[in-house]
CSV table of C-alpha atoms in Angstrom, one decimal:
chain,number,residue,atom,x,y,z
A,1,MET,CA,-0.3,-1.4,-24.6
A,2,ARG,CA,2.5,-0.1,-22.4
A,3,GLU,CA,6.2,-0.9,-23.0
A,4,GLU,CA,6.5,-2.5,-19.6
A,5,GLU,CA,3.6,-4.9,-20.5
A,6,LYS,CA,5.4,-5.8,-23.8
A,7,GLN,CA,8.5,-6.7,-21.8
A,8,LEU,CA,6.4,-8.9,-19.5
A,9,VAL,CA,4.9,-10.7,-22.5
A,10,ARG,CA,8.3,-11.4,-24.0
A,11,ARG,CA,9.1,-13.4,-20.9
A,12,LEU,CA,6.7,-16.1,-22.1
A,13,SER,CA,9.0,-18.9,-23.1
A,14,PHE,CA,7.3,-19.4,-26.5
A,15,PHE,CA,8.1,-15.8,-27.6
A,16,GLU,CA,11.7,-16.2,-26.8
A,17,HIS,CA,12.8,-16.9,-30.4
A,18,VAL,CA,10.1,-14.9,-32.2
A,19,PRO,CA,11.3,-11.7,-33.8
A,20,ASP,CA,10.0,-8.4,-32.4
A,21,GLU,CA,8.0,-7.7,-35.5
A,22,ALA,CA,6.1,-11.0,-35.3
A,23,VAL,CA,5.3,-10.4,-31.6
A,24,ASP,CA,4.2,-6.8,-32.4
A,25,GLU,CA,1.9,-8.3,-35.1
A,26,LEU,CA,0.3,-10.7,-32.6
A,27,LEU,CA,-0.1,-8.0,-30.0
A,28,LYS,CA,-2.0,-5.8,-32.4
A,29,GLY,CA,-5.4,-6.9,-31.4
A,30,ALA,CA,-4.4,-7.7,-27.8
A,31,LEU,CA,-5.9,-6.1,-24.7
A,32,VAL,CA,-4.6,-5.7,-21.2
A,33,GLN,CA,-7.2,-5.7,-18.4
A,34,GLN,CA,-7.3,-5.6,-14.6
A,35,PHE,CA,-9.7,-7.9,-12.9
A,36,PRO,CA,-10.7,-8.0,-9.2
A,37,SER,CA,-10.6,-11.2,-7.2
A,38,GLU,CA,-13.3,-13.7,-7.9
A,39,THR,CA,-13.8,-12.6,-11.5
A,40,ILE,CA,-14.5,-15.5,-13.8
A,41,LEU,CA,-12.3,-15.0,-16.9
A,42,PHE,CA,-14.0,-17.8,-18.8
A,43,HIS,CA,-16.3,-20.8,-18.0
A,44,GLN,CA,-15.7,-24.4,-18.6
A,45,GLY,CA,-17.5,-25.4,-21.8
A,46,GLU,CA,-17.0,-22.1,-23.6
A,47,ARG,CA,-14.8,-21.8,-26.7
A,48,PRO,CA,-11.7,-19.8,-26.4
A,49,ASP,CA,-11.5,-16.4,-28.1
A,50,PHE,CA,-8.2,-15.4,-26.5
A,51,LEU,CA,-5.1,-16.9,-25.1
A,52,HIS,CA,-4.9,-15.4,-21.6
A,53,VAL,CA,-1.5,-14.3,-20.3
A,54,LEU,CA,-1.2,-13.6,-16.6
A,55,LEU,CA,1.0,-10.5,-16.1
A,56,GLU,CA,0.4,-9.9,-12.4
A,57,GLY,CA,-1.7,-11.5,-9.6
A,58,GLN,CA,-3.0,-15.1,-9.4
A,59,VAL,CA,-5.5,-17.2,-11.3
A,60,GLY,CA,-7.0,-20.6,-10.5
A,61,LEU,CA,-8.0,-23.1,-13.1
A,62,LEU,CA,-11.1,-24.8,-11.8
A,63,GLY,CA,-12.8,-28.0,-12.7
A,64,VAL,CA,-16.6,-28.0,-12.2
A,65,GLY,CA,-18.6,-31.2,-11.8
A,66,THR,CA,-22.0,-31.8,-13.4
A,67,ASP,CA,-23.4,-31.5,-9.8
A,68,GLY,CA,-21.8,-28.0,-9.5
A,69,LYS,CA,-19.0,-29.2,-7.2
A,70,GLU,CA,-15.8,-27.2,-7.8
A,71,THR,CA,-12.2,-28.0,-7.5
A,72,VAL,CA,-8.8,-26.4,-8.3
A,73,VAL,CA,-6.8,-28.2,-11.0
A,74,GLU,CA,-3.9,-25.7,-10.9
A,75,PHE,CA,-2.8,-22.2,-10.0
A,76,MET,CA,-1.3,-19.9,-12.5
A,77,ASN,CA,1.4,-17.4,-11.6
A,78,PRO,CA,2.9,-14.6,-13.7
A,79,VAL,CA,4.1,-14.7,-16.4
A,80,GLU,CA,2.2,-17.7,-17.6
A,81,SER,CA,-0.3,-18.4,-20.4
A,82,PHE,CA,-3.5,-20.4,-20.2
A,83,ILE,CA,-5.0,-22.5,-21.7
A,84,LEU,CA,-2.9,-23.3,-24.7
A,85,ALA,CA,-4.4,-26.8,-25.4
A,86,ALA,CA,-7.9,-25.4,-25.8
A,87,VAL,CA,-6.9,-22.2,-27.7
A,88,LEU,CA,-4.7,-24.0,-30.2
A,89,THR,CA,-7.2,-26.7,-31.0
A,90,ASP,CA,-10.2,-24.4,-30.8
A,91,ALA,CA,-11.8,-26.8,-28.4
A,92,PRO,CA,-14.2,-26.1,-25.5
A,93,TYR,CA,-12.4,-25.2,-22.2
A,94,LEU,CA,-12.3,-28.2,-19.8
A,95,MET,CA,-11.7,-25.8,-16.9
A,96,SER,CA,-12.9,-22.4,-15.8
A,97,ALA,CA,-10.5,-19.6,-14.9
A,98,LYS,CA,-11.1,-17.5,-11.8
A,99,VAL,CA,-9.1,-14.6,-10.4
A,100,ILE,CA,-7.7,-15.4,-7.0
A,101,ASP,CA,-5.7,-12.3,-6.4
A,102,ARG,CA,-6.3,-9.1,-8.3
A,103,ALA,CA,-4.9,-9.9,-11.8
A,104,ARG,CA,-3.6,-8.0,-14.8
A,105,VAL,CA,-4.2,-10.2,-17.8
A,106,LEU,CA,-3.2,-9.9,-21.5
A,107,LEU,CA,-5.9,-11.2,-23.9
A,108,LEU,CA,-4.2,-12.4,-27.0
A,109,PRO,CA,-6.7,-13.0,-29.9
A,110,ALA,CA,-6.8,-16.8,-30.6
A,111,ALA,CA,-7.4,-16.8,-34.4
A,112,PRO,CA,-4.2,-14.9,-35.5
A,113,LEU,CA,-2.2,-16.9,-33.0
A,114,ARG,CA,-3.4,-20.2,-34.5
A,115,GLU,CA,-2.5,-18.8,-38.0
A,116,GLN,CA,1.0,-17.9,-36.9
A,117,VAL,CA,1.5,-21.3,-35.3
A,118,ASN,CA,0.6,-23.0,-38.5
A,119,THR,CA,3.2,-21.1,-40.5
A,120,ASN,CA,6.0,-20.3,-38.0
A,121,ALA,CA,7.9,-23.4,-37.1
A,122,ARG,CA,10.0,-21.7,-34.5
A,123,LEU,CA,6.9,-20.4,-32.6
A,124,ALA,CA,5.1,-23.8,-33.0
A,125,ALA,CA,8.2,-25.6,-31.6
A,126,ASP,CA,8.4,-23.3,-28.6
A,127,MET,CA,4.7,-23.6,-28.0
A,128,LEU,CA,5.2,-27.4,-28.0
A,129,ALA,CA,7.8,-27.0,-25.2
A,130,SER,CA,5.4,-24.8,-23.2
A,131,LEU,CA,2.5,-27.3,-23.7
A,132,ALA,CA,4.8,-30.1,-22.8
A,133,LYS,CA,5.7,-28.3,-19.5
A,134,HIS,CA,2.0,-28.1,-18.6
A,135,TYR,CA,1.4,-31.7,-19.6
A,136,ARG,CA,4.2,-32.8,-17.3
A,137,MET,CA,2.7,-30.7,-14.5
A,138,LEU,CA,-0.5,-32.7,-14.8
A,139,VAL,CA,1.4,-36.1,-15.0
A,140,ARG,CA,3.0,-35.1,-11.7
A,141,GLN,CA,-0.3,-34.3,-10.2
A,142,VAL,CA,-2.0,-37.5,-11.3
A,143,LYS,CA,0.9,-39.5,-9.8
A,144,ASP,CA,0.7,-37.4,-6.7
A,145,LEU,CA,-3.0,-38.1,-6.3
A,146,LYS,CA,-2.7,-41.8,-7.0
A,147,LEU,CA,0.6,-42.7,-5.2
A,148,ARG,CA,0.7,-40.5,-2.2
A,149,SER,CA,-1.3,-40.1,1.0
A,150,SER,CA,-2.9,-36.7,1.8
A,151,THR,CA,-0.2,-36.1,4.3
A,152,GLN,CA,2.6,-36.9,1.9
A,153,ARG,CA,1.0,-34.6,-0.8
A,154,LEU,CA,0.9,-31.7,1.6
A,155,GLY,CA,4.5,-32.5,2.7
A,156,CYS,CA,5.8,-32.5,-0.9
A,157,TYR,CA,3.9,-29.3,-1.6
A,158,LEU,CA,5.6,-27.6,1.4
A,159,LEU,CA,9.0,-28.9,0.4
A,160,ALA,CA,8.5,-27.5,-3.1
A,161,LEU,CA,7.6,-24.1,-1.6
A,162,ALA,CA,10.6,-24.3,0.7
A,163,GLU,CA,12.9,-24.9,-2.3
A,164,GLN,CA,11.8,-21.6,-3.7
A,165,SER,CA,11.8,-19.6,-0.5
A,166,GLU,CA,14.8,-17.7,0.7
A,167,SER,CA,14.9,-19.0,4.3
A,168,GLY,CA,14.1,-22.5,3.3
A,169,SER,CA,12.4,-23.3,6.7
A,170,SER,CA,9.6,-20.8,6.6
A,171,VAL,CA,7.1,-20.6,3.7
A,172,THR,CA,4.1,-18.6,2.9
A,173,LEU,CA,1.1,-20.4,1.5
A,174,PRO,CA,0.2,-18.7,-1.7
A,175,VAL,CA,-3.6,-19.3,-1.3
A,176,ASP,CA,-6.0,-19.8,1.6
A,177,LYS,CA,-6.5,-23.3,3.0
A,178,ARG,CA,-9.8,-24.0,1.3
A,179,LEU,CA,-8.2,-23.5,-2.1
A,180,LEU,CA,-5.0,-25.3,-1.1
A,181,ALA,CA,-7.1,-28.3,0.0
A,182,ALA,CA,-8.8,-28.4,-3.4
A,183,ARG,CA,-5.5,-28.1,-5.3
A,184,LEU,CA,-4.2,-31.1,-3.2
A,185,GLY,CA,-7.3,-33.1,-3.8
A,186,MET,CA,-8.6,-33.2,-0.3
A,187,THR,CA,-11.3,-31.7,1.9
A,188,PRO,CA,-10.5,-28.8,4.2
A,189,GLU,CA,-10.9,-31.3,7.1
A,190,ASN,CA,-8.4,-33.7,5.6
A,191,LEU,CA,-6.0,-30.8,5.1
A,192,SER,CA,-6.2,-29.9,8.8
A,193,ARG,CA,-5.6,-33.6,9.6
A,194,ALA,CA,-2.6,-33.7,7.2
A,195,PHE,CA,-1.1,-30.6,9.0
A,196,SER,CA,-1.6,-32.4,12.3
A,197,ASN,CA,0.2,-35.4,10.9
A,198,LEU,CA,3.2,-33.3,10.1
A,199,ARG,CA,3.6,-31.9,13.6
A,200,PRO,CA,6.0,-34.7,14.6
A,201,VAL,CA,8.4,-33.4,12.0
A,202,GLY,CA,8.1,-29.8,13.2
A,203,VAL,CA,5.6,-28.4,10.8
A,204,ARG,CA,3.7,-25.5,12.4
A,205,THR,CA,1.2,-23.1,10.9
A,206,SER,CA,0.3,-19.5,11.8
A,207,GLY,CA,-2.2,-18.0,9.4
A,208,GLN,CA,-0.5,-18.3,5.9
A,209,THR,CA,2.9,-18.9,7.4
A,210,VAL,CA,4.2,-22.4,7.7
A,211,THR,CA,7.5,-23.2,9.5
A,212,ILE,CA,9.2,-26.5,8.9
A,213,GLY,CA,11.2,-27.5,12.0
A,214,ASP,CA,13.1,-30.5,10.5
A,215,ILE,CA,13.3,-30.4,6.7
A,216,GLU,CA,15.2,-33.7,6.5
A,217,ALA,CA,12.6,-35.5,8.6
A,218,LEU,CA,9.9,-34.0,6.4
A,219,ARG,CA,11.8,-35.3,3.3
A,220,ASP,CA,12.1,-38.8,4.8
A,221,LEU,CA,8.4,-38.9,5.5
A,222,CYS,CA,7.2,-37.6,2.2
A,223,ARG,CA,9.9,-38.9,-0.1
A,224,PRO,CA,9.7,-36.4,-3.0
A,225,ASP,CA,11.5,-37.6,-6.2
A,226,PRO,CA,14.4,-35.1,-6.7
A,227,ASN,CA,14.8,-36.0,-10.4
A,228,LEU,CA,11.1,-35.8,-11.3
A,229,GLU,CA,9.5,-33.1,-9.2
A,230,ASP,CA,9.1,-29.7,-10.8
B,1,MET,CA,9.8,-51.8,-42.6
B,2,ARG,CA,6.7,-53.3,-44.2
B,3,GLU,CA,4.3,-51.3,-46.3
B,4,GLU,CA,1.5,-52.2,-44.0
B,5,GLU,CA,3.5,-50.7,-41.1
B,6,LYS,CA,4.0,-47.5,-43.0
B,7,GLN,CA,0.3,-47.3,-43.5
B,8,LEU,CA,-0.3,-47.7,-39.8
B,9,VAL,CA,2.2,-45.0,-38.9
B,10,ARG,CA,0.5,-42.6,-41.3
B,11,ARG,CA,-2.7,-42.9,-39.2
B,12,LEU,CA,-0.9,-40.8,-36.5
B,13,SER,CA,-2.8,-37.5,-36.6
B,14,PHE,CA,0.5,-35.6,-36.7
B,15,PHE,CA,1.6,-37.2,-39.9
B,16,GLU,CA,-1.6,-36.3,-41.7
B,17,HIS,CA,-0.3,-33.2,-43.4
B,18,VAL,CA,3.3,-34.3,-43.8
B,19,PRO,CA,4.4,-35.2,-47.3
B,20,ASP,CA,5.3,-38.8,-48.0
B,21,GLU,CA,9.0,-38.0,-48.6
B,22,ALA,CA,9.3,-36.3,-45.2
B,23,VAL,CA,7.7,-39.3,-43.4
B,24,ASP,CA,10.0,-41.6,-45.3
B,25,GLU,CA,12.9,-39.5,-44.1
B,26,LEU,CA,11.8,-39.8,-40.5
B,27,LEU,CA,11.2,-43.5,-40.8
B,28,LYS,CA,14.7,-44.1,-42.1
B,29,GLY,CA,16.2,-44.9,-38.7
B,30,ALA,CA,13.0,-46.4,-37.3
B,31,LEU,CA,12.7,-50.0,-36.1
B,32,VAL,CA,9.6,-52.1,-35.6
B,33,GLN,CA,9.7,-54.6,-32.8
B,34,GLN,CA,7.4,-57.1,-31.1
B,35,PHE,CA,7.4,-57.2,-27.3
B,36,PRO,CA,5.8,-59.8,-25.1
B,37,SER,CA,3.5,-58.8,-22.2
B,38,GLU,CA,5.2,-57.4,-19.1
B,39,THR,CA,8.1,-55.9,-21.2
B,40,ILE,CA,9.3,-52.6,-19.8
B,41,LEU,CA,9.8,-50.4,-22.9
B,42,PHE,CA,11.4,-47.6,-20.8
B,43,HIS,CA,11.8,-46.6,-17.2
B,44,GLN,CA,10.6,-43.4,-15.5
B,45,GLY,CA,13.7,-41.2,-15.1
B,46,GLU,CA,15.4,-42.3,-18.3
B,47,ARG,CA,15.9,-39.9,-21.2
B,48,PRO,CA,14.0,-40.7,-24.4
B,49,ASP,CA,15.9,-42.0,-27.4
B,50,PHE,CA,12.8,-42.8,-29.4
B,51,LEU,CA,9.2,-41.7,-29.8
B,52,HIS,CA,7.3,-45.0,-29.4
B,53,VAL,CA,4.3,-45.6,-31.7
B,54,LEU,CA,2.0,-48.5,-30.7
B,55,LEU,CA,1.0,-50.3,-33.9
B,56,GLU,CA,-0.7,-53.3,-32.2
B,57,GLY,CA,-1.5,-54.5,-28.7
B,58,GLN,CA,-1.7,-52.5,-25.5
B,59,VAL,CA,0.7,-50.5,-23.4
B,60,GLY,CA,0.3,-48.9,-19.9
B,61,LEU,CA,2.0,-45.7,-18.8
B,62,LEU,CA,2.9,-46.3,-15.2
B,63,GLY,CA,3.8,-43.9,-12.4
B,64,VAL,CA,6.2,-45.3,-9.8
B,65,GLY,CA,6.5,-43.8,-6.4
B,66,THR,CA,9.8,-43.3,-4.5
B,67,ASP,CA,8.6,-46.2,-2.2
B,68,GLY,CA,8.3,-48.4,-5.3
B,69,LYS,CA,4.5,-48.3,-5.4
B,70,GLU,CA,3.2,-48.4,-8.9
B,71,THR,CA,0.1,-47.0,-10.6
B,72,VAL,CA,-1.4,-46.7,-14.0
B,73,VAL,CA,-1.6,-43.2,-15.4
B,74,GLU,CA,-3.1,-44.1,-18.8
B,75,PHE,CA,-3.5,-46.9,-21.3
B,76,MET,CA,-2.3,-46.6,-24.8
B,77,ASN,CA,-4.1,-48.2,-27.7
B,78,PRO,CA,-3.1,-48.5,-31.4
B,79,VAL,CA,-2.2,-46.3,-33.2
B,80,GLU,CA,-0.9,-43.9,-30.6
B,81,SER,CA,2.4,-42.3,-29.8
B,82,PHE,CA,4.1,-41.9,-26.4
B,83,ILE,CA,5.5,-39.9,-24.8
B,84,LEU,CA,5.6,-36.7,-27.0
B,85,ALA,CA,6.2,-34.3,-24.1
B,86,ALA,CA,9.4,-36.0,-22.9
B,87,VAL,CA,10.7,-36.8,-26.4
B,88,LEU,CA,10.2,-33.3,-27.8
B,89,THR,CA,11.7,-31.5,-24.8
B,90,ASP,CA,14.4,-34.1,-24.3
B,91,ALA,CA,13.4,-34.4,-20.6
B,92,PRO,CA,13.5,-37.5,-18.4
B,93,TYR,CA,10.4,-39.6,-18.6
B,94,LEU,CA,7.9,-39.1,-15.7
B,95,MET,CA,6.4,-42.5,-16.4
B,96,SER,CA,7.5,-46.0,-17.3
B,97,ALA,CA,5.9,-47.8,-20.2
B,98,LYS,CA,5.0,-51.5,-19.8
B,99,VAL,CA,3.5,-53.9,-22.4
B,100,ILE,CA,0.1,-55.1,-21.2
B,101,ASP,CA,-0.9,-57.1,-24.2
B,102,ARG,CA,1.7,-58.4,-26.8
B,103,ALA,CA,2.7,-55.2,-28.6
B,104,ARG,CA,4.1,-54.2,-32.0
B,105,VAL,CA,5.9,-50.9,-31.5
B,106,LEU,CA,7.6,-48.6,-33.9
B,107,LEU,CA,10.6,-46.8,-32.5
B,108,LEU,CA,11.1,-43.5,-34.1
B,109,PRO,CA,14.6,-41.9,-33.3
B,110,ALA,CA,14.0,-38.8,-31.2
B,111,ALA,CA,16.8,-36.5,-32.5
B,112,PRO,CA,15.8,-36.3,-36.2
B,113,LEU,CA,12.1,-35.9,-35.1
B,114,ARG,CA,13.1,-32.9,-32.9
B,115,GLU,CA,15.0,-31.4,-35.8
B,116,GLN,CA,12.0,-31.8,-38.2
B,117,VAL,CA,9.7,-30.2,-35.6
B,118,ASN,CA,11.9,-27.2,-35.4
B,119,THR,CA,11.8,-26.5,-39.1
B,120,ASN,CA,8.5,-27.9,-40.3
B,121,ALA,CA,5.6,-25.7,-39.1
B,122,ARG,CA,2.9,-28.0,-40.4
B,123,LEU,CA,4.4,-31.0,-38.5
B,124,ALA,CA,4.9,-28.9,-35.3
B,125,ALA,CA,1.3,-27.6,-35.5
B,126,ASP,CA,0.0,-31.1,-35.9
B,127,MET,CA,2.1,-32.3,-33.0
B,128,LEU,CA,0.7,-29.5,-30.9
B,129,ALA,CA,-2.8,-30.8,-31.6
B,130,SER,CA,-1.7,-34.3,-30.6
B,131,LEU,CA,0.0,-33.1,-27.4
B,132,ALA,CA,-3.1,-31.0,-26.6
B,133,LYS,CA,-5.3,-34.1,-26.9
B,134,HIS,CA,-3.1,-35.9,-24.4
B,135,TYR,CA,-3.1,-32.8,-22.1
B,136,ARG,CA,-6.8,-32.8,-22.2
B,137,MET,CA,-7.0,-36.5,-21.3
B,138,LEU,CA,-5.1,-35.7,-18.1
B,139,VAL,CA,-7.2,-32.7,-17.3
B,140,ARG,CA,-10.2,-35.0,-17.5
B,141,GLN,CA,-8.5,-37.5,-15.3
B,142,VAL,CA,-7.5,-34.9,-12.6
B,143,LYS,CA,-11.1,-33.6,-12.6
B,144,ASP,CA,-12.4,-37.2,-12.4
B,145,LEU,CA,-10.1,-38.0,-9.4
B,146,LYS,CA,-11.0,-34.8,-7.5
B,147,LEU,CA,-14.7,-34.4,-8.2
B,148,ARG,CA,-16.1,-37.9,-8.4
B,149,SER,CA,-16.5,-40.8,-6.0
B,150,SER,CA,-15.0,-44.1,-6.9
B,151,THR,CA,-18.4,-45.4,-7.8
B,152,GLN,CA,-19.0,-42.5,-10.2
B,153,ARG,CA,-15.6,-42.9,-11.7
B,154,LEU,CA,-16.2,-46.5,-12.5
B,155,GLY,CA,-19.7,-45.7,-13.8
B,156,CYS,CA,-18.4,-43.0,-16.2
B,157,TYR,CA,-15.6,-45.3,-17.4
B,158,LEU,CA,-18.2,-48.0,-18.2
B,159,LEU,CA,-20.4,-45.5,-19.9
B,160,ALA,CA,-17.5,-44.4,-22.1
B,161,LEU,CA,-16.8,-48.0,-23.0
B,162,ALA,CA,-20.5,-48.5,-23.8
B,163,GLU,CA,-20.5,-45.6,-26.2
B,164,GLN,CA,-17.8,-47.3,-28.2
B,165,SER,CA,-19.3,-50.8,-28.1
B,166,GLU,CA,-21.7,-52.1,-30.7
B,167,SER,CA,-24.3,-53.5,-28.3
B,168,GLY,CA,-24.2,-50.5,-26.0
B,169,SER,CA,-25.3,-52.5,-23.0
B,170,SER,CA,-22.5,-55.1,-22.8
B,171,VAL,CA,-18.9,-54.1,-22.7
B,172,THR,CA,-15.6,-55.9,-22.4
B,173,LEU,CA,-13.0,-54.5,-19.9
B,174,PRO,CA,-9.8,-54.0,-21.8
B,175,VAL,CA,-7.6,-54.8,-18.9
B,176,ASP,CA,-7.8,-57.0,-15.8
B,177,LYS,CA,-9.4,-55.6,-12.6
B,178,ARG,CA,-6.1,-54.9,-10.8
B,179,LEU,CA,-5.0,-52.6,-13.7
B,180,LEU,CA,-8.4,-51.0,-14.0
B,181,ALA,CA,-8.4,-50.2,-10.3
B,182,ALA,CA,-5.0,-48.4,-10.7
B,183,ARG,CA,-6.2,-46.5,-13.7
B,184,LEU,CA,-9.3,-45.3,-11.8
B,185,GLY,CA,-7.2,-44.4,-8.8
B,186,MET,CA,-8.5,-46.9,-6.3
B,187,THR,CA,-7.5,-50.1,-4.6
B,188,PRO,CA,-8.8,-53.5,-6.0
B,189,GLU,CA,-11.0,-53.7,-2.9
B,190,ASN,CA,-12.5,-50.3,-3.6
B,191,LEU,CA,-13.1,-51.3,-7.2
B,192,SER,CA,-15.1,-54.4,-6.0
B,193,ARG,CA,-17.1,-52.1,-3.7
B,194,ALA,CA,-17.8,-49.7,-6.6
B,195,PHE,CA,-19.0,-52.6,-8.7
B,196,SER,CA,-21.3,-53.6,-5.9
B,197,ASN,CA,-22.6,-50.0,-5.6
B,198,LEU,CA,-23.6,-50.2,-9.3
B,199,ARG,CA,-25.7,-53.3,-8.9
B,200,PRO,CA,-28.9,-51.3,-8.2
B,201,VAL,CA,-28.6,-49.8,-11.7
B,202,GLY,CA,-28.2,-53.3,-13.2
B,203,VAL,CA,-24.4,-53.5,-13.6
B,204,ARG,CA,-23.3,-57.1,-13.5
B,205,THR,CA,-19.8,-58.6,-14.2
B,206,SER,CA,-18.7,-61.9,-15.5
B,207,GLY,CA,-15.0,-62.2,-16.0
B,208,GLN,CA,-14.0,-59.3,-18.3
B,209,THR,CA,-17.6,-58.8,-19.5
B,210,VAL,CA,-19.8,-56.2,-17.9
B,211,THR,CA,-23.5,-55.8,-18.7
B,212,ILE,CA,-25.3,-52.6,-18.0
B,213,GLY,CA,-29.0,-53.3,-17.2
B,214,ASP,CA,-30.2,-49.7,-17.1
B,215,ILE,CA,-28.0,-47.3,-18.9
B,216,GLU,CA,-30.1,-44.2,-18.2
B,217,ALA,CA,-30.1,-45.0,-14.5
B,218,LEU,CA,-26.3,-45.4,-14.7
B,219,ARG,CA,-26.1,-42.0,-16.4
B,220,ASP,CA,-28.3,-40.4,-13.7
B,221,LEU,CA,-26.1,-41.8,-11.0
B,222,CYS,CA,-22.7,-40.9,-12.5
B,223,ARG,CA,-23.6,-37.8,-14.4
B,224,PRO,CA,-21.0,-37.7,-17.2
B,225,ASP,CA,-20.6,-34.4,-18.9
B,226,PRO,CA,-21.6,-35.0,-22.5
B,227,ASN,CA,-19.8,-31.9,-23.8
B,228,LEU,CA,-16.5,-32.4,-22.0
B,229,GLU,CA,-15.9,-36.2,-21.9
B,230,ASP,CA,-13.7,-37.7,-24.4
């Protein structure tokens, strides 16, 4: 494992307070691998052998229905771990993980990690914080799905992207529109309709680029909750 | 605090491995209170002072939109704690908690709990397991909302109730239909329609009682995932 990769791993919030030696110990059996787009890292229903840590690229966590229908529950960006809840409880994955954009992934063996968590209070407490963050992401999503229209969901998503972007009025969609529609809980057709509904507040798309003409009007329409959004 | 209440609290999975003295220590500042139906235990946006433990009755975790619209994210049944993610990270609640059915609730002061978690690896690991369980409940719900029709969601919900019931073919809805509709992410009108759509497989309602005429046909229609449902 390269020094640069070790530095990336240390950016995981739950390794923040762990001494170097303990991290080195955990990384002993770890592998770093490159995966091309579309690679399935694991399937829903399998038991976790590793905690995956995304170092580079993008991964989607997918839900698959009993009829084979597929949706996106969440996207993972570097540096992020997935899926703690399954790995720590040694329970079958409820989601599959698929590479969306060429990914470099650290595979951290699950068994030694579980052992460390059972004996190292600091690590366990930091993992609680990380899991709590992911729990809260899902609470936000459930509220989003149940309380907002498709148009408002898209609007709030664009506003969140705009917050992170430098210009603030032009954002780049991180995934194609088919995946975005799944993440937002709508069909591609509904996503097109939602974009059309946002034209009156100056939202225009050109490929992956979205410009927001009137950000205040978009806020008024979609009413994101400044205290509770991510 | 009564001995019977202490016994109830010990049923929380994350106290399973904690020695009696440590639990007693945590319970020192705790209160047990009775609340009538409709009581708001805390509001979305507030910071947690206590971890709530439901000893008796029923509580709903509600999401409230910026337009005041309200939905049910999840129901809590005894003995269950809420909301670990907010309490342990000292973050504003993303949901409100409302008493649905006369509740007896233990209020466990948050600050000493957080301290214990930071020093007691066993407690922290058990809390991780509890939080993981709640995380997985939400993953199931997001998949349910994104992959299933309203009718299938209702059908899977009834099948889950039937699994827990003694007769297997007759179940009692734990909440009224307005709350059930919110939990399942639909309007009361859509819930009525979903019940109608289940009539061909022998689903009949009478007040809070639902009988399932042909459980195999209901399974075929709704296709729950036996490995991944709760």
